[in-house]
Amino acid sequence: MPIRPILKFGHPVLHAPSAPVSDMDGEIRQLFDDMVATMYAAPGIGLAAPQIGVPLRVIVIDLSVGDDAKQMIKLVNPEFVERDGEQHEEEGCLSIPGFGATPKRPARVVVKGLDPEGKERVYIGTDLLARAFCHEIDHVDGLLFVDRLTPLKRDLLKRKLRKKARSGDWEE
Ligand SMILES: [Zn+2]
């Protein structure tokens, strides 16, 4: 289970929509293994395939960061079935180390997708889990949390991030 480097803001793979997975094969299972290893090593509570340079609609979420196997979520081609309410909480991203912001997110989501065996799964998420689903599905749509801020905050933060990206000098 190799740990892969996590791409940072400014890398083109992070800013373009990823492709749906058409075949559930050994490569996808290997990708899940690498994503989980990379997420735990960071450590983080979620990771999307484009963050390790693979432009496919694959996400992993584990709010327990490895403490509770029941909390592991591995989804291929995730999509929203429902989005209700509103919440505003601080968010960070492994691809934007050292920065945080408070994007508007739904309070509750219902998400469906395929698990690594190709079986359909439906998850209901509230609070942190709802935010995690939104954050990771944004990643496979080529969006980062900065893209969800109000125009003023977004432009200000993006200016700083573009400067960081040019220097390549990210805090880890
Ligand atoms: Zn992220």
Coordinates of C-alpha atoms and ligand atoms in Angstrom, one line a residue:
M1 CA 0.0 0.0 0.0
P2 CA 2.3 2.8 -1.2
I3 CA 1.7 6.3 0.2
R4 CA 1.5 8.7 -2.7
P5 CA 2.4 12.4 -2.9
I6 CA -0.6 14.7 -2.5
L7 CA -0.9 17.3 -5.2
K8 CA -1.2 20.9 -4.1
F9 CA -3.4 23.8 -5.2
G10 CA -2.5 24.9 -8.7
H11 CA -1.9 21.4 -10.1
P12 CA -4.2 21.1 -13.2
V13 CA -5.6 17.6 -12.1
L14 CA -7.1 19.3 -9.0
H15 CA -8.9 21.9 -11.1
A16 CA -10.6 19.7 -13.7
P17 CA -13.5 17.3 -13.4
S18 CA -12.4 13.6 -13.1
A19 CA -13.8 10.8 -15.3
P20 CA -16.4 8.3 -14.1
V21 CA -15.0 4.8 -13.5
S22 CA -16.4 2.3 -16.0
D23 CA -14.7 -0.9 -14.9
M24 CA -14.3 -2.1 -11.4
D25 CA -11.1 -4.0 -11.6
G26 CA -7.9 -4.7 -9.7
E27 CA -6.5 -1.3 -10.5
I28 CA -9.4 0.4 -8.7
R29 CA -8.9 -1.8 -5.6
Q30 CA -5.1 -0.9 -5.7
L31 CA -6.1 2.8 -6.0
F32 CA -8.4 2.5 -2.9
D33 CA -5.5 0.9 -1.0
D34 CA -3.1 3.7 -2.0
M35 CA -5.7 6.4 -1.2
V36 CA -6.4 4.9 2.3
A37 CA -2.7 4.6 3.1
T38 CA -2.1 8.2 1.9
M39 CA -5.1 9.5 3.8
Y40 CA -4.0 7.9 7.1
A41 CA -0.4 9.0 6.7
A42 CA -1.4 12.7 6.1
P43 CA -3.4 12.2 8.4
G44 CA -6.8 13.2 7.0
I45 CA -10.4 12.2 7.2
G46 CA -11.0 12.1 3.4
L47 CA -9.2 11.9 0.1
A48 CA -10.2 12.0 -3.6
A49 CA -8.3 10.2 -6.4
P50 CA -7.4 13.5 -8.2
Q51 CA -5.4 14.5 -5.1
I52 CA -2.9 11.8 -5.8
G53 CA -2.9 12.6 -9.6
V54 CA -5.5 10.0 -10.7
P55 CA -8.4 11.8 -12.5
L56 CA -11.1 9.3 -11.6
R57 CA -14.3 9.7 -9.5
V58 CA -13.1 7.8 -6.5
I59 CA -13.3 9.0 -2.9
V60 CA -12.4 7.6 0.6
I61 CA -13.7 9.0 3.9
D62 CA -12.9 7.8 7.4
L63 CA -13.9 10.2 10.2
S64 CA -12.2 8.0 12.7
V65 CA -8.8 8.1 10.8
G66 CA -8.3 4.3 11.2
D67 CA -9.7 3.9 14.7
D68 CA -13.0 2.3 13.8
A69 CA -13.1 0.1 10.7
K70 CA -16.9 0.6 10.5
Q71 CA -16.5 4.2 9.6
M72 CA -14.5 3.6 6.4
I73 CA -16.4 4.7 3.3
K74 CA -15.0 3.8 -0.2
L75 CA -17.0 5.0 -3.1
V76 CA -16.7 5.0 -6.9
N77 CA -18.8 7.5 -8.9
P78 CA -20.3 9.1 -5.8
E79 CA -23.4 11.4 -6.4
F80 CA -25.8 13.3 -4.4
V81 CA -29.4 12.0 -4.0
E82 CA -30.4 14.7 -1.6
R83 CA -29.0 17.9 -0.1
D84 CA -30.9 19.7 2.7
G85 CA -30.3 22.6 5.1
E86 CA -27.2 24.6 5.6
Q87 CA -24.1 24.6 7.8
H88 CA -21.0 26.8 8.0
E89 CA -17.9 25.2 9.6
E90 CA -14.2 25.6 9.2
E91 CA -12.7 23.4 6.5
G92 CA -9.2 22.5 5.5
C93 CA -7.8 20.4 2.7
L94 CA -4.6 18.2 2.3
S95 CA -4.1 19.9 -1.1
I96 CA -4.1 23.4 0.6
P97 CA -2.0 22.9 3.7
G98 CA -1.9 25.7 6.1
F99 CA -5.1 27.4 5.0
G100 CA -8.7 27.1 6.1
A101 CA -12.1 28.7 5.4
T102 CA -15.8 28.4 6.1
P103 CA -17.7 27.4 2.9
K104 CA -21.5 27.1 2.9
R105 CA -22.4 23.4 2.9
P106 CA -25.7 21.5 3.3
A107 CA -26.5 20.2 6.8
R108 CA -27.5 16.8 5.5
V109 CA -26.7 14.8 2.4
V110 CA -27.7 11.5 0.9
V111 CA -25.0 10.1 -1.3
K112 CA -24.9 7.0 -3.5
G113 CA -22.1 5.2 -5.3
L114 CA -20.5 1.9 -5.8
D115 CA -18.3 0.2 -3.2
P116 CA -15.0 -1.6 -4.2
E117 CA -17.0 -4.8 -5.0
G118 CA -19.2 -2.9 -7.4
K119 CA -22.3 -3.0 -5.1
E120 CA -24.4 0.1 -4.8
R121 CA -24.2 1.9 -1.4
V122 CA -26.3 4.8 0.0
Y123 CA -25.0 6.9 2.8
I124 CA -26.8 9.6 4.9
G125 CA -24.4 12.2 6.3
T126 CA -25.0 15.0 8.7
D127 CA -22.6 17.5 10.3
L128 CA -18.9 16.6 9.7
L129 CA -19.8 13.6 7.4
A130 CA -22.0 15.8 5.3
R131 CA -19.2 18.3 4.9
A132 CA -16.7 15.5 4.1
F133 CA -19.0 14.1 1.3
C134 CA -19.4 17.6 -0.2
H135 CA -15.6 18.3 0.1
E136 CA -14.6 15.0 -1.6
I137 CA -17.3 15.1 -4.3
D138 CA -16.2 18.7 -5.1
H139 CA -12.7 17.3 -5.6
V140 CA -13.9 14.8 -8.3
D141 CA -15.8 17.8 -9.9
G142 CA -12.5 19.8 -10.0
L143 CA -13.5 22.1 -7.2
L144 CA -11.7 23.0 -3.9
F145 CA -13.2 24.6 -0.8
V146 CA -11.9 28.0 -2.0
D147 CA -14.2 27.8 -5.0
R148 CA -17.2 27.7 -2.6
L149 CA -16.5 31.0 -0.8
T150 CA -18.1 34.3 -1.4
P151 CA -16.4 36.1 -4.4
L152 CA -14.5 38.6 -2.2
K153 CA -13.1 35.9 0.1
R154 CA -12.5 33.6 -2.8
D155 CA -10.5 36.1 -4.8
L156 CA -8.4 37.2 -1.8
L157 CA -7.6 33.6 -0.8
K158 CA -6.9 32.5 -4.4
R159 CA -4.4 35.3 -4.8
K160 CA -2.5 34.0 -1.8
L161 CA -2.7 30.4 -3.0
R162 CA -1.5 31.2 -6.5
K163 CA 1.6 32.9 -4.9
K164 CA 2.1 29.8 -2.7
A165 CA 1.7 27.6 -5.8
R166 CA 4.3 29.6 -7.7
S167 CA 6.8 29.3 -4.8
G168 CA 6.0 25.6 -4.2
D169 CA 6.6 26.4 -0.6
W170 CA 3.7 24.7 1.2
E171 CA 3.6 24.0 4.9
E172 CA 3.2 20.3 5.6
Ligands
ZN1 ZN -9.5 18.4 0.0

